[in-house]
Backbone as JSON Lines, residues from 0, in Angstrom:
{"i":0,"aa":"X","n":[0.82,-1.19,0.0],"ca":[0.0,0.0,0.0],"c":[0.87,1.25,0.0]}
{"i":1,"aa":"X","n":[2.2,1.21,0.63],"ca":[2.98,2.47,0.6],"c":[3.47,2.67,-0.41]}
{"i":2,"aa":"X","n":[3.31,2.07,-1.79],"ca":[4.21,2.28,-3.11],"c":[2.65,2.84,-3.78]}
{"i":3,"aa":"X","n":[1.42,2.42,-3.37],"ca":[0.0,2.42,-4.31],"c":[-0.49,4.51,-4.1]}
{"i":4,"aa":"X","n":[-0.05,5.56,-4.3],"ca":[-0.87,6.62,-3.93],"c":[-2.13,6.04,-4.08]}
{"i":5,"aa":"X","n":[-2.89,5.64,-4.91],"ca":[-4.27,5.26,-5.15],"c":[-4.96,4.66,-3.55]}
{"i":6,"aa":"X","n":[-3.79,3.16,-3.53],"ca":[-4.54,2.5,-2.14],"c":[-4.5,3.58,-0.87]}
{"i":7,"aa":"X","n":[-3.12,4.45,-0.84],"ca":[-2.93,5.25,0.39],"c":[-4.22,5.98,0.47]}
{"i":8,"aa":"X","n":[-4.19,7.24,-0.71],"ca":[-5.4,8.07,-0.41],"c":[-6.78,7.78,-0.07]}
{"i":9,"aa":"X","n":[-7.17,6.09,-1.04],"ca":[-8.27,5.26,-0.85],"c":[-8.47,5.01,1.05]}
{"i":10,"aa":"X","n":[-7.42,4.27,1.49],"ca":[-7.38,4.29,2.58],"c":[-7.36,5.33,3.88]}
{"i":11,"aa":"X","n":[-6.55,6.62,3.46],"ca":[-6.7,7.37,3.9],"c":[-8.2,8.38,4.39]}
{"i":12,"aa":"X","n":[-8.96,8.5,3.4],"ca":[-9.83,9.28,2.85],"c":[-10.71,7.81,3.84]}
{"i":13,"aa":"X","n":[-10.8,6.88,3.64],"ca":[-12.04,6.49,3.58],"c":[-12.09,6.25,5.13]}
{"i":14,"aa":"X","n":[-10.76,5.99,5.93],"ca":[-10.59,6.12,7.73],"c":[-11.04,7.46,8.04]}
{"i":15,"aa":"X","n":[-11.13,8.54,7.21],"ca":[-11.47,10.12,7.89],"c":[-13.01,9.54,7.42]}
{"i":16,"aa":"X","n":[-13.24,9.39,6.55],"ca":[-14.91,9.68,5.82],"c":[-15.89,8.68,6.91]}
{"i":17,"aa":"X","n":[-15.36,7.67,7.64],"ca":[-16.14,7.28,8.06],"c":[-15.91,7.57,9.63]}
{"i":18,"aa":"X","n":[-14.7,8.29,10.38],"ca":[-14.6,8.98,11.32],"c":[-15.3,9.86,11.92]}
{"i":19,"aa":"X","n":[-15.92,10.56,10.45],"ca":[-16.8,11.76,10.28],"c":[-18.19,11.2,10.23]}
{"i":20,"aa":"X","n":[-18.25,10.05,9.62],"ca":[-20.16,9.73,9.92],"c":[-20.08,9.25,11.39]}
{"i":21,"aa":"X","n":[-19.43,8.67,11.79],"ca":[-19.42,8.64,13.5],"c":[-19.58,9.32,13.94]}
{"i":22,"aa":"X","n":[-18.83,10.43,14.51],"ca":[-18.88,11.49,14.72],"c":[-20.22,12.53,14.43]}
{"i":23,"aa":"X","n":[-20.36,12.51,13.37],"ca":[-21.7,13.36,12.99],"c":[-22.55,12.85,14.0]}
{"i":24,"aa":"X","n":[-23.12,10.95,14.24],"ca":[-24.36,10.72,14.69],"c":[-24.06,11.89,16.34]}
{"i":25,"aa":"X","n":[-23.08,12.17,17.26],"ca":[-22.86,12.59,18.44],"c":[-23.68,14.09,18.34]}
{"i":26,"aa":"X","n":[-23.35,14.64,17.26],"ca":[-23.96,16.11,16.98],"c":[-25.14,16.14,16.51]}
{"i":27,"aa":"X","n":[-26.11,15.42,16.03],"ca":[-27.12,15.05,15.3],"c":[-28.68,14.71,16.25]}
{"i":28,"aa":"X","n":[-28.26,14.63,17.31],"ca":[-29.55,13.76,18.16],"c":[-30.65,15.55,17.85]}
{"i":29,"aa":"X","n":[-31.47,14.69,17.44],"ca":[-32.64,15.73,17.81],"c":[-32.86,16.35,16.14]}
{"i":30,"aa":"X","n":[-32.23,16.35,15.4],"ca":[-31.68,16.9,13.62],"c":[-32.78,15.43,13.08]}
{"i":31,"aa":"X","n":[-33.93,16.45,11.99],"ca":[-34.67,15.5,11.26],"c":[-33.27,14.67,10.23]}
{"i":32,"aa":"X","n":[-34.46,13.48,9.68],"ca":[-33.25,12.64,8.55],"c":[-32.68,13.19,7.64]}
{"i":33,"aa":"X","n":[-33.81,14.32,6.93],"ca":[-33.76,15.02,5.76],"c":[-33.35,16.68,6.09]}
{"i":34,"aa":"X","n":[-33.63,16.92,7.4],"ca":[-33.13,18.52,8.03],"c":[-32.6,19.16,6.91]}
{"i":35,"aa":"X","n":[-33.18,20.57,5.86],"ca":[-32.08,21.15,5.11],"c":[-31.03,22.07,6.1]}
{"i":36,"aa":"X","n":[-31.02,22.07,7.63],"ca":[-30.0,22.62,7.9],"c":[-30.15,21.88,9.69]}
{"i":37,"aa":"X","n":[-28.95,21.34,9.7],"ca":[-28.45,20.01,10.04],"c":[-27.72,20.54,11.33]}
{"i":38,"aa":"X","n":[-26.94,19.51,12.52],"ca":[-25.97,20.92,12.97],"c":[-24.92,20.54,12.61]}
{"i":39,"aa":"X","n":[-23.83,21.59,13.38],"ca":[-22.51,21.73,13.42],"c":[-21.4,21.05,13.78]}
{"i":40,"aa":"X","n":[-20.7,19.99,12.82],"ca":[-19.56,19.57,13.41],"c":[-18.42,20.44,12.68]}
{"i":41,"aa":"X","n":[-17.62,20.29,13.68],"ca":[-16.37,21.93,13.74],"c":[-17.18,22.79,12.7]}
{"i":42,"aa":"X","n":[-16.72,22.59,11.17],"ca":[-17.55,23.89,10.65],"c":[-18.34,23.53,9.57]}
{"i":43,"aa":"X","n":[-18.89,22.4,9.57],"ca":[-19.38,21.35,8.61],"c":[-21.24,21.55,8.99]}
{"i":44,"aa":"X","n":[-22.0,21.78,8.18],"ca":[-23.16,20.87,8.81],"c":[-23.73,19.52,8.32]}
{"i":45,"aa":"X","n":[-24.3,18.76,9.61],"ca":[-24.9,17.58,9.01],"c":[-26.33,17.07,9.31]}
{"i":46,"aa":"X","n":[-26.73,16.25,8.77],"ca":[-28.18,15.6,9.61],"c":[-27.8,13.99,9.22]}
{"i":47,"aa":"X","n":[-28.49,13.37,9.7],"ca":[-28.34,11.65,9.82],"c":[-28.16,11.32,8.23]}
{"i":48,"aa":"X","n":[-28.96,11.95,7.6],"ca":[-28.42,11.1,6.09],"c":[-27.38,11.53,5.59]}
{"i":49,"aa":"X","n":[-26.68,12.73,5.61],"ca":[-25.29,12.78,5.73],"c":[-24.41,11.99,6.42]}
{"i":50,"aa":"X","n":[-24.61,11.73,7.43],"ca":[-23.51,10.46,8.2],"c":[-23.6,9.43,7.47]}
{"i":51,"aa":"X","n":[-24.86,9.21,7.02],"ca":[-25.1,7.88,6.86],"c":[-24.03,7.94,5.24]}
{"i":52,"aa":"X","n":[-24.32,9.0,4.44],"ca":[-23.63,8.88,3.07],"c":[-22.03,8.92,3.28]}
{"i":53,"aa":"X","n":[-21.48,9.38,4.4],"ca":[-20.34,9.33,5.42],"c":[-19.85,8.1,5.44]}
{"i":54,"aa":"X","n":[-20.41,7.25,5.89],"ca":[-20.19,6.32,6.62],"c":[-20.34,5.22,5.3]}
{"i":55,"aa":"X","n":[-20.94,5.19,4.28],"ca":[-20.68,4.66,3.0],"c":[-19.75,4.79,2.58]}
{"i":56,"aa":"X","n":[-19.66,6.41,1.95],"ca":[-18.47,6.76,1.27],"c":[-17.16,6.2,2.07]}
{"i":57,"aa":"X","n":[-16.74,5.94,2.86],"ca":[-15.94,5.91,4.17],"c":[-15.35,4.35,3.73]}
{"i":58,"aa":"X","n":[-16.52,3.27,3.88],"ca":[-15.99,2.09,4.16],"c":[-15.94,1.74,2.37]}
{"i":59,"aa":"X","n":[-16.79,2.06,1.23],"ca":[-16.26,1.79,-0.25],"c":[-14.72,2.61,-0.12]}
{"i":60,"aa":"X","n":[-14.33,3.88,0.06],"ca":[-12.82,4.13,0.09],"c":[-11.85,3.12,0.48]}
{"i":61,"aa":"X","n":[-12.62,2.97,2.03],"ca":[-11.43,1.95,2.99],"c":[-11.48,0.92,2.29]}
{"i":62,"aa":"X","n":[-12.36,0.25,2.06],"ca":[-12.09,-1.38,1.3],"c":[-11.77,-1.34,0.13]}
{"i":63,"aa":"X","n":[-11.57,-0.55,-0.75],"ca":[-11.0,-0.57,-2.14],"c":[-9.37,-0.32,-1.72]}
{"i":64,"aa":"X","n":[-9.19,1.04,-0.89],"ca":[-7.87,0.9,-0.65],"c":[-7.0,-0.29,0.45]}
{"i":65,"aa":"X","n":[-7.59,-0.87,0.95],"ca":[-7.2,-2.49,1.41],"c":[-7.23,-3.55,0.73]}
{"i":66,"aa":"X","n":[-7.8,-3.15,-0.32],"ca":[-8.32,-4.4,-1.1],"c":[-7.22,-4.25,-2.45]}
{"i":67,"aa":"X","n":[-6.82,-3.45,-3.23],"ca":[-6.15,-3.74,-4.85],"c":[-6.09,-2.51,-5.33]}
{"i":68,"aa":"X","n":[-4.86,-1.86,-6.15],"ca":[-4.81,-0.43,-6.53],"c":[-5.78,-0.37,-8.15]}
{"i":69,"aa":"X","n":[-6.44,-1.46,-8.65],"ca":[-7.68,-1.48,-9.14],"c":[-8.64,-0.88,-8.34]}
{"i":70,"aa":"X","n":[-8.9,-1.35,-7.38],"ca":[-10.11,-1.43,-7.08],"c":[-10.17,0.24,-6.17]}
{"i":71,"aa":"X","n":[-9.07,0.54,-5.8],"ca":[-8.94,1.75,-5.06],"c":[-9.06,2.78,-5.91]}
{"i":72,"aa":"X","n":[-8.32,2.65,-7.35],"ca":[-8.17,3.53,-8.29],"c":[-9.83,3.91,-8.85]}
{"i":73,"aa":"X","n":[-10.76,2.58,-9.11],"ca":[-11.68,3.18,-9.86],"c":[-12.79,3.83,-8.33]}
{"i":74,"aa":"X","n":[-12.65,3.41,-7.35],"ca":[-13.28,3.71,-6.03],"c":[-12.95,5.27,-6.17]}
{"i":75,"aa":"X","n":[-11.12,6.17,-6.09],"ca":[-11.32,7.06,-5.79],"c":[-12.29,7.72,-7.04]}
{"i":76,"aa":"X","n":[-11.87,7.27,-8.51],"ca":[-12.45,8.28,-9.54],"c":[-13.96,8.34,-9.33]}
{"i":77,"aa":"X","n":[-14.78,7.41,-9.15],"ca":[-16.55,7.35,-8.31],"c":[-16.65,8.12,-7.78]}
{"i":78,"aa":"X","n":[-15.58,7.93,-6.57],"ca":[-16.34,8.74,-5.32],"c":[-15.74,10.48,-5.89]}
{"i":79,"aa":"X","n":[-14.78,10.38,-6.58],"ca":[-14.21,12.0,-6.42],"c":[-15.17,12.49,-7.69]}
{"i":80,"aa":"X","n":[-16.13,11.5,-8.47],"ca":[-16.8,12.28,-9.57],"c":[-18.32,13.17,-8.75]}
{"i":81,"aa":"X","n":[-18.25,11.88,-8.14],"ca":[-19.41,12.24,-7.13],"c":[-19.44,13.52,-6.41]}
{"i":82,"aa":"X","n":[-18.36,13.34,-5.89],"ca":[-17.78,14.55,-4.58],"c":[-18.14,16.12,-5.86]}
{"i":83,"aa":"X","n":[-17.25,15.67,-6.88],"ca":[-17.08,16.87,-8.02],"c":[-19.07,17.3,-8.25]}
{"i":84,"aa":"X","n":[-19.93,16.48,-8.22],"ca":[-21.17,16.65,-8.5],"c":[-21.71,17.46,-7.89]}
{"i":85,"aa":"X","n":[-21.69,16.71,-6.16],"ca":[-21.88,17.26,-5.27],"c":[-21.39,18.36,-4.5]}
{"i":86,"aa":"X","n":[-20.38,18.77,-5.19],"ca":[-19.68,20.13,-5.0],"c":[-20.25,21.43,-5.59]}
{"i":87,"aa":"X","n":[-20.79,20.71,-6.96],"ca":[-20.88,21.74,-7.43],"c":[-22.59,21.91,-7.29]}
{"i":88,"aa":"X","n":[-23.34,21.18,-7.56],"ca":[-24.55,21.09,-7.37],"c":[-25.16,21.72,-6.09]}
{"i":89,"aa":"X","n":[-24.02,21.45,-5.13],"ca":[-24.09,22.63,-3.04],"c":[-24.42,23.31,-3.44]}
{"i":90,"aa":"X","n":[-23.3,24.16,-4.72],"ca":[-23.53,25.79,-4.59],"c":[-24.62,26.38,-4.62]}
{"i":91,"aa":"X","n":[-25.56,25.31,-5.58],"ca":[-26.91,25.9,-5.55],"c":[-28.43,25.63,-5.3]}
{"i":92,"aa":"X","n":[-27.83,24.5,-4.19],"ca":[-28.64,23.99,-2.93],"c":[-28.51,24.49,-1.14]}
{"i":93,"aa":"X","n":[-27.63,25.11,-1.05],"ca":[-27.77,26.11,-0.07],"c":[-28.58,26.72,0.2]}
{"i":94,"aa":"X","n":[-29.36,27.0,1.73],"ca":[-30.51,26.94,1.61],"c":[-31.85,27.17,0.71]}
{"i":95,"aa":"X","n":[-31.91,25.72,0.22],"ca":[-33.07,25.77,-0.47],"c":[-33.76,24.35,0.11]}
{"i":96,"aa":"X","n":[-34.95,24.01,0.17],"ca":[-36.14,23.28,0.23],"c":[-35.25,21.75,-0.17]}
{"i":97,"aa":"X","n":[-34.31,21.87,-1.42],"ca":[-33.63,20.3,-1.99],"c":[-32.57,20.27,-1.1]}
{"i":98,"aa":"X","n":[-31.99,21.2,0.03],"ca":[-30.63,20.55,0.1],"c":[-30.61,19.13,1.51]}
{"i":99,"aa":"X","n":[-31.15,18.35,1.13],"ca":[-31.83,17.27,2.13],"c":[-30.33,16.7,2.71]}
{"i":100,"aa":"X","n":[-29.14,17.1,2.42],"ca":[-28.01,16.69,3.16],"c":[-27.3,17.7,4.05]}
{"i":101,"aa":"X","n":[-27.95,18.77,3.85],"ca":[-28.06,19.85,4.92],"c":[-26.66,20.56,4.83]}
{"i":102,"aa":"X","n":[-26.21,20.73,3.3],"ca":[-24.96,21.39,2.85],"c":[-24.61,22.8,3.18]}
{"i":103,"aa":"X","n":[-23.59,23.3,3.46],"ca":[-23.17,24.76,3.59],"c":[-22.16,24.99,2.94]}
{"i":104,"aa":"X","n":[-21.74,26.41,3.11],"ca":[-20.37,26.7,2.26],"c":[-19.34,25.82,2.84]}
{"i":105,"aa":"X","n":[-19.37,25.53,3.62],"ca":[-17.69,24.68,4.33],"c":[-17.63,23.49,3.88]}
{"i":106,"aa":"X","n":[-18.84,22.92,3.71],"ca":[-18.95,21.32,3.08],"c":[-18.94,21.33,1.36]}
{"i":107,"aa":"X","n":[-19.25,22.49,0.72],"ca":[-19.28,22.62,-0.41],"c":[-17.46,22.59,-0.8]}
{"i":108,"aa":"X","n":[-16.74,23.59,-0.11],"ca":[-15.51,23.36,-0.16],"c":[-15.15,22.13,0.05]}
{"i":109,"aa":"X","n":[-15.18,21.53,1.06],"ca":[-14.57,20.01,1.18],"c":[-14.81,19.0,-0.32]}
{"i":110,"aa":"X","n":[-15.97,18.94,-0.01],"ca":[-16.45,18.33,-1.44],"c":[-15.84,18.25,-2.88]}
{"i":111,"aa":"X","n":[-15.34,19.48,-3.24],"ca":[-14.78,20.11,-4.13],"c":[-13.3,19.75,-4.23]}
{"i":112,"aa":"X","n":[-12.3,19.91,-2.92],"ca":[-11.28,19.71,-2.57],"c":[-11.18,17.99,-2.96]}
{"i":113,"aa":"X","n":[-11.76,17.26,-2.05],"ca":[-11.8,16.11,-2.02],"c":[-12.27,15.39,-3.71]}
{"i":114,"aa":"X","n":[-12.83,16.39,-4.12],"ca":[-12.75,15.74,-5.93],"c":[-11.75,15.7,-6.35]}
{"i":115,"aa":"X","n":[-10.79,16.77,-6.21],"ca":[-9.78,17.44,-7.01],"c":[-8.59,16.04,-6.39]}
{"i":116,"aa":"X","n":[-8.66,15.94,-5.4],"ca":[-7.13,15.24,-5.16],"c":[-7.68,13.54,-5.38]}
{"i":117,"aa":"X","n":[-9.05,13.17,-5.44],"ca":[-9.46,11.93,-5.67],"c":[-9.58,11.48,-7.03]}
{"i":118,"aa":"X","n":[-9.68,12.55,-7.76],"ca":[-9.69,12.58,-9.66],"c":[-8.43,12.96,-9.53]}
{"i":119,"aa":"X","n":[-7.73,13.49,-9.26],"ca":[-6.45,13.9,-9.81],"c":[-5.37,12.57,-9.28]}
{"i":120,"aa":"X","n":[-5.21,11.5,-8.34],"ca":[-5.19,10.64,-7.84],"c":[-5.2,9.57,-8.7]}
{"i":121,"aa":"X","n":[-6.53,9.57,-8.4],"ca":[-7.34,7.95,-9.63],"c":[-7.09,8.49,-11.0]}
{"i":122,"aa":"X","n":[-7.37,8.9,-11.73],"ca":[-7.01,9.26,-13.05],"c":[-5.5,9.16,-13.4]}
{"i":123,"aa":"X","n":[-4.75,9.35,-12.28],"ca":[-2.99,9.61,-12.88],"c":[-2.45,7.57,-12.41]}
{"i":124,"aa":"X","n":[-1.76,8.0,-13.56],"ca":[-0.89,6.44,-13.31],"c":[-0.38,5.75,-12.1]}
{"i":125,"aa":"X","n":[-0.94,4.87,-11.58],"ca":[-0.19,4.5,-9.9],"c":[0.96,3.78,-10.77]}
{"i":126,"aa":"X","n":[2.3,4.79,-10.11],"ca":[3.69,4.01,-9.74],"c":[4.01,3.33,-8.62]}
{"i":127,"aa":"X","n":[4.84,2.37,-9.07],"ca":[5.28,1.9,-7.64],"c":[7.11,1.52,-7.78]}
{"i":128,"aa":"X","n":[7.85,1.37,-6.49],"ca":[9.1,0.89,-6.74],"c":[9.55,-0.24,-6.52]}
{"i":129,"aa":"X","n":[9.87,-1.06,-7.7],"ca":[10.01,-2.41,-7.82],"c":[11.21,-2.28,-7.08]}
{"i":130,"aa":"X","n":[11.44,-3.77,-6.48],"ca":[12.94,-4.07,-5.61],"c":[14.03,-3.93,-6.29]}
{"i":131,"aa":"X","n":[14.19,-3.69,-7.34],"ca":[15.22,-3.42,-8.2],"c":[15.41,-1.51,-7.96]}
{"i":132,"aa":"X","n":[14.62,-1.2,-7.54],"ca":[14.39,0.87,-7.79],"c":[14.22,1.09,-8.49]}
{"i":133,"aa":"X","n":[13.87,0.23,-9.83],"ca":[13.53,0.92,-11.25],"c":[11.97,1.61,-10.89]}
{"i":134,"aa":"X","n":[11.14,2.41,-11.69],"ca":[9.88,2.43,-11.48],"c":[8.91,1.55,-12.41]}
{"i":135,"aa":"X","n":[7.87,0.98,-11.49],"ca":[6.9,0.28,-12.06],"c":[5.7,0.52,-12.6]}
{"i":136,"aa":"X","n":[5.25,0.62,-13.93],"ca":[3.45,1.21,-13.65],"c":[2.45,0.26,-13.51]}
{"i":137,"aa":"X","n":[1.66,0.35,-12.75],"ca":[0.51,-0.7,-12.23],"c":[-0.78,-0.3,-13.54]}
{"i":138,"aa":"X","n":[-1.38,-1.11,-14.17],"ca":[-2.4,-0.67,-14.55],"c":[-3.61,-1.03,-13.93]}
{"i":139,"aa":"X","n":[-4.4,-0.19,-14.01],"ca":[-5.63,-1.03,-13.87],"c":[-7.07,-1.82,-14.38]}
């Protein structure tokens, strides 16, 4: 996994993503499923179906990046097309009546961020260093 960027970030990303749907349920008691405005973790808002898409996104990351720099690679480009959707689609679900994941500007940023390094990631060639030090390319 330390030669795979793909498995690292896969893995990486998907131990925070589901850190964060944990976490969310602690801030959440009393927040409808669908709440368009959710509460506050640090500067994030959420309501239960956000954790819950948390806590998805979280364990498809983690198990693709445990599992094969295939399977991590096409995991991050999914989830970071997604993220890219849902980034951009925030901007203009802020409070409105649709934003049933209870989005704000801080989560719109994340979202966005988290496309950029998950497409930019999955899309680029995983190298790795064969025992020789030559470099290797993995396809997938």
């Amino acid at each position: 996994m330390r030669t795979s960027p793909n498995r690292l970030l896969a893995t990486v990303f998907g131990a925070v993503y589901l850190l964060v749907g944990i976490l969310g349920f602690f801030v959440t008691s009393g927040v409808g499923f669908f709440d368009t405005e959710g509460s506050t973790l640090i500067i994030f808002e959420v309501n239960p179906l956000h954790n819950i898409i948390h806590l998805a996104i979280g364990a498809a990351l983690l198990l693709a990046g445990l599992n094969s720099v295939s399977a991590a690679k096409g995991v991050n480009i999914t989830v970071g097309a997604v993220y890219l959707l849902v980034g951009v689609l925030g901007l203009f679900l802020v409070g409105t009546s649709l934003n049933i994941i209870a989005l704000n500007g801080a989560d719109n940023v994340l979202h966005l961020a988290s496309a950029v390094l998950l497409l930019g990631v999955g899309l680029s060639q995983d190298k790795a260093v064969s025992t020789s030090g030559a470099a290797r390319t993995y396809t997938a």
